[in-house]
PDB file of C-alpha atoms in Angstrom:
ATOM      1  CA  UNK A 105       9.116  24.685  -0.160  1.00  0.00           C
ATOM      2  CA  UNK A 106       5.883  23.492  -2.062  1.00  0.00           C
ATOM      3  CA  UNK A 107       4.219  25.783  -4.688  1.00  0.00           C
ATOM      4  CA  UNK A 108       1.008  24.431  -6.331  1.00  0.00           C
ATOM      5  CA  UNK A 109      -0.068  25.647  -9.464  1.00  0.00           C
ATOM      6  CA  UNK A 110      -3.469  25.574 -10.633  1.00  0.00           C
ATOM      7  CA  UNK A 111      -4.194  22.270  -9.746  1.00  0.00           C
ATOM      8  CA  UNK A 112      -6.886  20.076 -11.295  1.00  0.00           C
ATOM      9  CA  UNK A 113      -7.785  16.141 -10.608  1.00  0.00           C
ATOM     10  CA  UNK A 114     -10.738  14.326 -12.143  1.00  0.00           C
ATOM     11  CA  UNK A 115     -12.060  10.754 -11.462  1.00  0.00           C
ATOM     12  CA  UNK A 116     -14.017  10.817 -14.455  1.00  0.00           C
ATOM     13  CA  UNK A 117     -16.790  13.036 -14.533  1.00  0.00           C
ATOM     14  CA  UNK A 118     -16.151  14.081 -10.492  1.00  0.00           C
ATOM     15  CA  UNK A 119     -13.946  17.354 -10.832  1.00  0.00           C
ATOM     16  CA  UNK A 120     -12.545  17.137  -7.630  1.00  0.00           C
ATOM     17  CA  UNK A 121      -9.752  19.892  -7.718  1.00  0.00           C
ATOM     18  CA  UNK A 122     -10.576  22.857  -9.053  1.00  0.00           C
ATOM     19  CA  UNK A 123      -7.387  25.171 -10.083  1.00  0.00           C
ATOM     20  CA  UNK A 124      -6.123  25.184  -6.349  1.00  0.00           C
ATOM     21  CA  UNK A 125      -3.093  27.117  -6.360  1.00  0.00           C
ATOM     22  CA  UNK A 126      -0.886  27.560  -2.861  1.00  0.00           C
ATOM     23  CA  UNK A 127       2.561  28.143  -1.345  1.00  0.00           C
ATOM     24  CA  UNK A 128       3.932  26.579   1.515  1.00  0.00           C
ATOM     25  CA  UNK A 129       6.742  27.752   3.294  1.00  0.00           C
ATOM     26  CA  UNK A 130       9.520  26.508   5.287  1.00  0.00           C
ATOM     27  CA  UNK A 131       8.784  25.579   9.233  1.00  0.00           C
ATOM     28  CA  UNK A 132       4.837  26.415   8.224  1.00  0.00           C
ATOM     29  CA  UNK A 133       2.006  24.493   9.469  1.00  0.00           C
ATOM     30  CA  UNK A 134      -0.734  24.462   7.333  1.00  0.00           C
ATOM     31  CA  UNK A 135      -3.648  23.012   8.393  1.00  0.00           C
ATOM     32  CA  UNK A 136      -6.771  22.108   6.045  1.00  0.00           C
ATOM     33  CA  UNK A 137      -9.880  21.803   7.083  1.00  0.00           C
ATOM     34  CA  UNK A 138     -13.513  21.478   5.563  1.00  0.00           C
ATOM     35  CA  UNK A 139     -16.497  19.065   4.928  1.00  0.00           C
ATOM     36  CA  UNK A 140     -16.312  15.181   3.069  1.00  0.00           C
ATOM     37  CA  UNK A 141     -15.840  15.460   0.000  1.00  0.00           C
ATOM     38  CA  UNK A 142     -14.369  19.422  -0.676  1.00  0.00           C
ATOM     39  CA  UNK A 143     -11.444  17.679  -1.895  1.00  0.00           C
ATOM     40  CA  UNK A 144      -8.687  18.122   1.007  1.00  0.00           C
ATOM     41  CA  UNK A 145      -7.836  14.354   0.583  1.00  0.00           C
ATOM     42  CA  UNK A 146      -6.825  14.811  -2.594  1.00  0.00           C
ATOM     43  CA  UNK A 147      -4.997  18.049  -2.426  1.00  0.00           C
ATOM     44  CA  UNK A 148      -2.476  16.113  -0.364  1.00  0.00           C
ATOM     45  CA  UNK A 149      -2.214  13.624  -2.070  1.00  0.00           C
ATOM     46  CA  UNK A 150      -1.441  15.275  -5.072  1.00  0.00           C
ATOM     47  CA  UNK A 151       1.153  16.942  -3.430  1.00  0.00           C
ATOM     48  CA  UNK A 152       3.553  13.694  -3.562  1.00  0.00           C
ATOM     49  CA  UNK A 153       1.842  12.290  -6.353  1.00  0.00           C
ATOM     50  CA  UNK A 154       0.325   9.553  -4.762  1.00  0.00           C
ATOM     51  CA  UNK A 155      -2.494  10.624  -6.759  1.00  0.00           C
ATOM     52  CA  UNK A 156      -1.418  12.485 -10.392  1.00  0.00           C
ATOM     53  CA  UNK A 157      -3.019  15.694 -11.186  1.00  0.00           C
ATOM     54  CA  UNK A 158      -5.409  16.361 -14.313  1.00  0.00           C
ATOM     55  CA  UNK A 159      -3.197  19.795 -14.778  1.00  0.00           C
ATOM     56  CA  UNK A 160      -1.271  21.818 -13.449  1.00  0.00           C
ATOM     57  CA  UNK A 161       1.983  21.805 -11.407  1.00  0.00           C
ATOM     58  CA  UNK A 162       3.421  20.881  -8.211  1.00  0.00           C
ATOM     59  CA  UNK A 163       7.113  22.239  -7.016  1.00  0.00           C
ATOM     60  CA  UNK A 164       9.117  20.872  -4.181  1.00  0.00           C
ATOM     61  CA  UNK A 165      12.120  22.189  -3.212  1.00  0.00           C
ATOM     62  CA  UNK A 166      12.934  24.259  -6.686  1.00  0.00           C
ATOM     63  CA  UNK A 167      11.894  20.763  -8.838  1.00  0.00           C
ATOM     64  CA  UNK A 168       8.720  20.279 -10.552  1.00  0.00           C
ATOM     65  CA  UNK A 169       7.520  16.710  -9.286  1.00  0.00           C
ATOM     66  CA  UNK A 170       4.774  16.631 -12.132  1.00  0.00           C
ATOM     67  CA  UNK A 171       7.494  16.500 -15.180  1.00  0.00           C
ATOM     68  CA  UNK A 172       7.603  12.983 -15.933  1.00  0.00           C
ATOM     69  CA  UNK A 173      10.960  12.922 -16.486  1.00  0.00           C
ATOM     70  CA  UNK A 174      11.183  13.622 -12.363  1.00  0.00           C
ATOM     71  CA  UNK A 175      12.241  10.272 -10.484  1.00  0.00           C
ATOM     72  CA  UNK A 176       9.373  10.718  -8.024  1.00  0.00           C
ATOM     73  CA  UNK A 177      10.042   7.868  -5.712  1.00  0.00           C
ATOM     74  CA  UNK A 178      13.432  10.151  -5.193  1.00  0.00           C
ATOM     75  CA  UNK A 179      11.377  13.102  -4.274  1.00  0.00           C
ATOM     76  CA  UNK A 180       9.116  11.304  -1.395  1.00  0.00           C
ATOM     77  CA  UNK A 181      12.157  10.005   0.316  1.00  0.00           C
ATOM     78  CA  UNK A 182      11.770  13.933   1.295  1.00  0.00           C
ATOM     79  CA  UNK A 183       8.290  14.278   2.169  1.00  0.00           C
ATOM     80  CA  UNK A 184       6.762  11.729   4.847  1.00  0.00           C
ATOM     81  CA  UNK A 185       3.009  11.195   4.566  1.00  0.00           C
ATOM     82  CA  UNK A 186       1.257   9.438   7.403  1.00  0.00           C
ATOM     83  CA  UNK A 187      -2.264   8.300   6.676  1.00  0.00           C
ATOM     84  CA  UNK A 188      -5.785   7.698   8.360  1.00  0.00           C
ATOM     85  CA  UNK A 189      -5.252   3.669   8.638  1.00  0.00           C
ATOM     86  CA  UNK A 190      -1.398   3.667   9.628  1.00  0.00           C
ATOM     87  CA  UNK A 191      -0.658   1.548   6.804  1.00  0.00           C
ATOM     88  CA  UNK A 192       2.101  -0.224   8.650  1.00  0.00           C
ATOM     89  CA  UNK A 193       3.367  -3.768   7.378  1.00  0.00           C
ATOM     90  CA  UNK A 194       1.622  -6.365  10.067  1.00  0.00           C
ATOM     91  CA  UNK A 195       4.479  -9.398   9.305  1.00  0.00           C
ATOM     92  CA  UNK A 196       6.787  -6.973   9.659  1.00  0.00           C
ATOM     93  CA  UNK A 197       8.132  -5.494  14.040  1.00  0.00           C
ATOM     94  CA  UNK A 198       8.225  -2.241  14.754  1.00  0.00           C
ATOM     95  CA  UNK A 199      11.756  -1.969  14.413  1.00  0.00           C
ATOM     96  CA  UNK A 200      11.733  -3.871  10.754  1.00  0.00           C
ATOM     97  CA  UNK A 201       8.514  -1.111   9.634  1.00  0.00           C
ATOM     98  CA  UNK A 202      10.838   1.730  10.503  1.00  0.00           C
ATOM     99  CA  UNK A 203      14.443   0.740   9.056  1.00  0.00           C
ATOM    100  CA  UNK A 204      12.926  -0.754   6.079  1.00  0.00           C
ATOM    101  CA  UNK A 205      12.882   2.462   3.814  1.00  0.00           C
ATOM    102  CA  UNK A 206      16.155   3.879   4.959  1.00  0.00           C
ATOM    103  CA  UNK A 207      17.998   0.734   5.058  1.00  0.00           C
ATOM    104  CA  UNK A 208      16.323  -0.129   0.986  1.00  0.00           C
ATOM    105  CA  UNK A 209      17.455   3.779   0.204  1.00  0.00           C
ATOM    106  CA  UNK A 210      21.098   3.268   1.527  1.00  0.00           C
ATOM    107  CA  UNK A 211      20.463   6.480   3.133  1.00  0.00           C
ATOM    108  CA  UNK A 212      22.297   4.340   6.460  1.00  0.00           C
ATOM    109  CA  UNK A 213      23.677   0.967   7.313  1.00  0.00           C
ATOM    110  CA  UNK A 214      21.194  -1.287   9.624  1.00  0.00           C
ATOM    111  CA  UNK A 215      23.466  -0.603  12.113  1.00  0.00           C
ATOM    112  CA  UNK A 216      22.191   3.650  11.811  1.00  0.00           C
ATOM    113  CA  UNK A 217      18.967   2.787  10.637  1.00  0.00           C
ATOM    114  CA  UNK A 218      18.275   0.716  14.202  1.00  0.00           C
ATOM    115  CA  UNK A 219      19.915   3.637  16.070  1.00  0.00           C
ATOM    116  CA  UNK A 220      18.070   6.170  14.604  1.00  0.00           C
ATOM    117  CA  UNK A 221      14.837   4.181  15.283  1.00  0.00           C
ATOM    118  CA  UNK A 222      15.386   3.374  18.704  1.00  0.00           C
ATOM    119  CA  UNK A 223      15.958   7.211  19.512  1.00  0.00           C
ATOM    120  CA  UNK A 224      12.869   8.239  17.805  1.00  0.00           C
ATOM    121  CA  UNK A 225      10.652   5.433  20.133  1.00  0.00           C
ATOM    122  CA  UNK A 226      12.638   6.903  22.922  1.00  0.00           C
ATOM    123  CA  UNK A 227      11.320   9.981  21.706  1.00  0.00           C
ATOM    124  CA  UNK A 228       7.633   8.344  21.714  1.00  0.00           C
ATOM    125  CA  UNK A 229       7.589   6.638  24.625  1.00  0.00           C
ATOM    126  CA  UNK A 230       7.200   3.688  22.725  1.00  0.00           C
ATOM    127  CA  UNK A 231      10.931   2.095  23.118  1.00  0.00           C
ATOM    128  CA  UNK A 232       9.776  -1.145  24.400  1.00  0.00           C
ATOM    129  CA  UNK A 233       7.637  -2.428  21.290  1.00  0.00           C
ATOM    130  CA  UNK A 234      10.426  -2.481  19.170  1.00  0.00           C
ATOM    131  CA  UNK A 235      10.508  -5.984  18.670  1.00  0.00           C
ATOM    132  CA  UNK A 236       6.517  -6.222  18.466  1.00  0.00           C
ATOM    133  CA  UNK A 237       4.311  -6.947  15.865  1.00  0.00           C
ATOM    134  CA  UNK A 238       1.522  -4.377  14.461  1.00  0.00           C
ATOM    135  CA  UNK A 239      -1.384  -6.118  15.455  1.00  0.00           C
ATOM    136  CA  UNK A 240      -0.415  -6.304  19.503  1.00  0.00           C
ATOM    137  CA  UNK A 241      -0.694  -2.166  19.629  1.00  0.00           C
ATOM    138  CA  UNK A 242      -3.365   0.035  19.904  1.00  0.00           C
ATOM    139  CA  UNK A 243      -4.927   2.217  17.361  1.00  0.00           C
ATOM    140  CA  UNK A 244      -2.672   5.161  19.199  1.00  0.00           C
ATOM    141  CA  UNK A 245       0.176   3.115  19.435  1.00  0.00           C
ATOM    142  CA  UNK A 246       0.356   2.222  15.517  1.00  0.00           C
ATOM    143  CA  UNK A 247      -0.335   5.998  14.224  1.00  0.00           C
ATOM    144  CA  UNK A 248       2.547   6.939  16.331  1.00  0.00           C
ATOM    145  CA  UNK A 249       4.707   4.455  14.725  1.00  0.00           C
ATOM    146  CA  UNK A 250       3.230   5.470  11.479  1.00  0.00           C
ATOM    147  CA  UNK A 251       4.853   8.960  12.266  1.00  0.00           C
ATOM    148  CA  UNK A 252       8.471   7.664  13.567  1.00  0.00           C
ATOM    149  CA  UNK A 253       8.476   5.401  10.265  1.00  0.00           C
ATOM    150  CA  UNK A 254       8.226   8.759   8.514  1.00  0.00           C
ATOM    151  CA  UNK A 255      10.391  10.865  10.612  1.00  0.00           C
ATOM    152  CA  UNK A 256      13.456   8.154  10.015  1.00  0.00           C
ATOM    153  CA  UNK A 257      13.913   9.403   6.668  1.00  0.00           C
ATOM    154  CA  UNK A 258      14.693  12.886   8.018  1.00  0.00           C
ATOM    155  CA  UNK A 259      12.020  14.378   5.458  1.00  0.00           C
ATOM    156  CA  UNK A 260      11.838  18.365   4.845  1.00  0.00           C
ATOM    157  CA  UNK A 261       8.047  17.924   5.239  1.00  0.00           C
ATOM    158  CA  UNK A 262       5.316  16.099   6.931  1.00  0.00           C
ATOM    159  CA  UNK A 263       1.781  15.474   5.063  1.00  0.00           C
ATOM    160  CA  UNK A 264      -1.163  14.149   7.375  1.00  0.00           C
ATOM    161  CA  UNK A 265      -4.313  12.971   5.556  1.00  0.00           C
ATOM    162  CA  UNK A 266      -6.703  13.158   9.002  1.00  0.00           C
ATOM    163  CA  UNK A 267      -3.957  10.966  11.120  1.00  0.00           C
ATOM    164  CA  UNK A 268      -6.745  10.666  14.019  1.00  0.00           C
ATOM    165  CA  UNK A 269     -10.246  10.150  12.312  1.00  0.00           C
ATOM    166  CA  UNK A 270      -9.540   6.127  12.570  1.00  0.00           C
ATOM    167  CA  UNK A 271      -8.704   6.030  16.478  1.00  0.00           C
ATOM    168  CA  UNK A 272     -11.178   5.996  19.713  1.00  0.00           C
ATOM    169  CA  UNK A 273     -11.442   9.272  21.115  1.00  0.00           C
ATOM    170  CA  UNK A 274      -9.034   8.608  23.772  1.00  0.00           C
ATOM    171  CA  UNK A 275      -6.331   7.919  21.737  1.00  0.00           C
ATOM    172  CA  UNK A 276      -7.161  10.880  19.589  1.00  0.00           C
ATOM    173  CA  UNK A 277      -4.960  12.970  22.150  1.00  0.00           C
ATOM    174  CA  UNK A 278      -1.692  10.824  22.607  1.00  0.00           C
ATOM    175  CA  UNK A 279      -1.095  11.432  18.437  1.00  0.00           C
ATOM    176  CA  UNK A 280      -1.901  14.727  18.750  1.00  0.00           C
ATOM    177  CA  UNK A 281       0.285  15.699  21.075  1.00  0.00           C
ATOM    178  CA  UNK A 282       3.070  14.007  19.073  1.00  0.00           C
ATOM    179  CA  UNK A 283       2.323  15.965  16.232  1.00  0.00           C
ATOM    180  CA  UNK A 284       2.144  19.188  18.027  1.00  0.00           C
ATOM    181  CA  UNK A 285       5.910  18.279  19.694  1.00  0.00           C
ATOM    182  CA  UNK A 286       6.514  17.689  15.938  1.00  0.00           C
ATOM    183  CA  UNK A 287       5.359  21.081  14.966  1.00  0.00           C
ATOM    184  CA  UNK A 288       7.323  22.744  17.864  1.00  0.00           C
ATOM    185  CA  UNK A 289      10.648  21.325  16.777  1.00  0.00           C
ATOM    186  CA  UNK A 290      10.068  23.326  13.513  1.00  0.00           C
ATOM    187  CA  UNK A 291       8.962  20.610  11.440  1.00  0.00           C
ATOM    188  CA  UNK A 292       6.896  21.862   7.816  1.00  0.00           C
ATOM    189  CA  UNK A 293       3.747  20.331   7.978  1.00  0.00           C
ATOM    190  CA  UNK A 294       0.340  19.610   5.980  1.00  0.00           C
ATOM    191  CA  UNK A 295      -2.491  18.522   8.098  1.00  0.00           C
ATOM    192  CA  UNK A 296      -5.804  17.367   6.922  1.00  0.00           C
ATOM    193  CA  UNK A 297      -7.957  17.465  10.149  1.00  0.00           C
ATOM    194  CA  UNK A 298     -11.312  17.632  11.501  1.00  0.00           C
ATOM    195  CA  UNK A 299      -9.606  18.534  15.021  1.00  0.00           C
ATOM    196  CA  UNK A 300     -10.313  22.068  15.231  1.00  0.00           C
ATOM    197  CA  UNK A 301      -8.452  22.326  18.407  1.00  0.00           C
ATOM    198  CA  UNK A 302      -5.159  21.651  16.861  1.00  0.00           C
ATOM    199  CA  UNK A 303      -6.099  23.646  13.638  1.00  0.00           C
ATOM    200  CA  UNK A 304      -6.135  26.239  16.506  1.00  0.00           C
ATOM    201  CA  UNK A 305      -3.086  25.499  18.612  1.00  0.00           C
ATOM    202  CA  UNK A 306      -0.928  24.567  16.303  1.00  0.00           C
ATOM    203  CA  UNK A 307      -1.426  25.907  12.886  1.00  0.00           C
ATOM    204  CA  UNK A 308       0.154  29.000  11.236  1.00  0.00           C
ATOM    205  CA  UNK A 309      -2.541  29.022   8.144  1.00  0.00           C
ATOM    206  CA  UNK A 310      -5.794  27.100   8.411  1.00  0.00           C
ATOM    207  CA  UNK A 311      -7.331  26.807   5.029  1.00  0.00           C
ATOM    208  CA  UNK A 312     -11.260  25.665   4.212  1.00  0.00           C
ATOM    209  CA  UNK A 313     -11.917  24.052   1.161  1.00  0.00           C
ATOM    210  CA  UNK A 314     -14.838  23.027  -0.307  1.00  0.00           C
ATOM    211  CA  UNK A 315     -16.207  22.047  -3.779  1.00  0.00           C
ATOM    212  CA  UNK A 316     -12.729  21.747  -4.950  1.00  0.00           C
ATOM    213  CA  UNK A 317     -11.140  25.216  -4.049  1.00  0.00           C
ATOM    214  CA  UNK A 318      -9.732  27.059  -1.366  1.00  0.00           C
ATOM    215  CA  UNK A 319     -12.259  29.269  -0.322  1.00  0.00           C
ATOM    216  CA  UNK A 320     -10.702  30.787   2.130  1.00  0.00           C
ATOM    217  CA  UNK A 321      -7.236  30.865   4.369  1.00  0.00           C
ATOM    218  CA  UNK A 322      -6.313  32.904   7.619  1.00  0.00           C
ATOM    219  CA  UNK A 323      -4.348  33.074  10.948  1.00  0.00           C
ATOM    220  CA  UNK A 324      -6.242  30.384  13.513  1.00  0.00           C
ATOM    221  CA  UNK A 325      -6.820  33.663  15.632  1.00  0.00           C
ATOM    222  CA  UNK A 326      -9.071  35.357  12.188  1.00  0.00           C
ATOM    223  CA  UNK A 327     -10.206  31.946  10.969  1.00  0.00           C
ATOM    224  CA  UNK A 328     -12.058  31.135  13.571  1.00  0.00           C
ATOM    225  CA  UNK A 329     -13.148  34.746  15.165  1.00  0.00           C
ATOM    226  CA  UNK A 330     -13.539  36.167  11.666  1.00  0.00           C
ATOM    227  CA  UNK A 331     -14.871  33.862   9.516  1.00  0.00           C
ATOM    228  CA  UNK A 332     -15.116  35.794   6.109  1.00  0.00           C
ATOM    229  CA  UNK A 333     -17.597  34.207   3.888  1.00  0.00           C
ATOM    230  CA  UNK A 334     -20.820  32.671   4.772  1.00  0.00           C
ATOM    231  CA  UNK A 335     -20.213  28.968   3.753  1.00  0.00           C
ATOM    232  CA  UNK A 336     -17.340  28.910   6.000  1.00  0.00           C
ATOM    233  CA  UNK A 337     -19.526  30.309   9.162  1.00  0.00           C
ATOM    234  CA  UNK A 338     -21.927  28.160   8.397  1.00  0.00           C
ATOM    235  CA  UNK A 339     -19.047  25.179   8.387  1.00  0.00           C
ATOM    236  CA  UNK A 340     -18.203  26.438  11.499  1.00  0.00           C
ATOM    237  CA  UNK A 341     -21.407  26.611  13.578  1.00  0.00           C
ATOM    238  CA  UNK A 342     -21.192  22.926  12.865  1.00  0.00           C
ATOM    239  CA  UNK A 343     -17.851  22.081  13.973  1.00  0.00           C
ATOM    240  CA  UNK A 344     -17.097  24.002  17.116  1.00  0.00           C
TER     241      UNK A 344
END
């Protein structure tokens, strides 16, 4: 569904990407894990061109999104991204944040778009706050909205830049567990993490990058008995 070829990004004189090249497959959950700064942030975001690579190409779906002559804003209507701070629209409700986008893309009438919505809160447990404002929910609350916004536009894949790193502990769990229902419906996924319990539940491939690359990528069951190179044991005495 994705293939990345030897991908490079620069800000300036930081060479953040370093030739990272990687397939992802349909229905795979690839999870990505490593410390601050190894440039996992930035891999996804390349990956919809929120931020544009140095070199080298990105392919979704048989297209190469890097052409320029690709209408990109056609391509994400295809990939949701959820991010660390929500990014919701606070003078927007609920139900306006989520119908937006489909309603703007004439992908449905507001009539569909409002249906679709109120199934997917359903879904959430979250049905009542449809006619709430942003800033009444809880950090929890708001990521899992963040994630329903996404999943209204029936995308082919899901990209996660560390969805939990911005919420209490306790509310840590309730997205989570959302994202791991997600997963189990068949749903592709990209998941930037530092929640090596899910990298472990839920992934198919966990890759660790650092300094740019992908250093190294297993099975959750060898990642994390079999760590192969020493930086990446020495990540994980850390972690776990």
């Amino acid at each position: 569904m994705i293939i990345v070829k030897d991908l490079h990004k620069k800000f300036e004189d930081n060479h953040v990407l370093r030739g990272v090249s990687y397939h992802i497959h349909p229905g795979e959950k690839i999870v990505i894990v490593g410390p601050s700064g190894s440039g996992k942030s930035t891999f996804l975001r390349c990956l919809n061109l929120l931020e544009t690579p140095t070199s080298g190409e990105v392919w979704f779906d048989g297209q190469n999104i890097t052409d320029p002559k690709t209408n990109i804003n056609e391509v994400r209507r295809h990939m949701g991204m959820v991010f660390q701070h929500f990014n919701l629209f606070n003078n927007l409700t609920i139900m306006d944040n989520i119908t937006l986008a489909p309603i703007k893309h004439k992908m449905m009438s507001e009539e569909e778009a409002k249906e679709t919505a109120l199934k997917l809160l359903q879904r959430m447990g979250l049905s009542e706050k449809a006619d709430a404002y942003p800033s009444s929910l809880s950090g929890g609350q708001k990521q899992r909205i963040a994630i329903v916004r996404s999943l209204a536009m029936s995308p082919k894949v899901m990209l996660f830049d560390e969805p939990t790193s911005a919420l209490d502990p306790e509310m840590v769990g309730e997205v989570l567990a959302v994202m791991k229902e997600l997963a189990d419906s068949g749903m592709t996924m990209v998941v930037v993490t530092h929640e090596m319990g899910f990298a472990r539940e839920v992934g198919t491939k966990v890759l660790f990058m650092d300094e740019g690359v992908i250093m190294e990528e297993n099975t959750p069951r060898e990642f994390f008995a079999n760590p192969q190179s020493p930086r990446l044991k020495e990540f994980l005495s850390k972690v776990l």
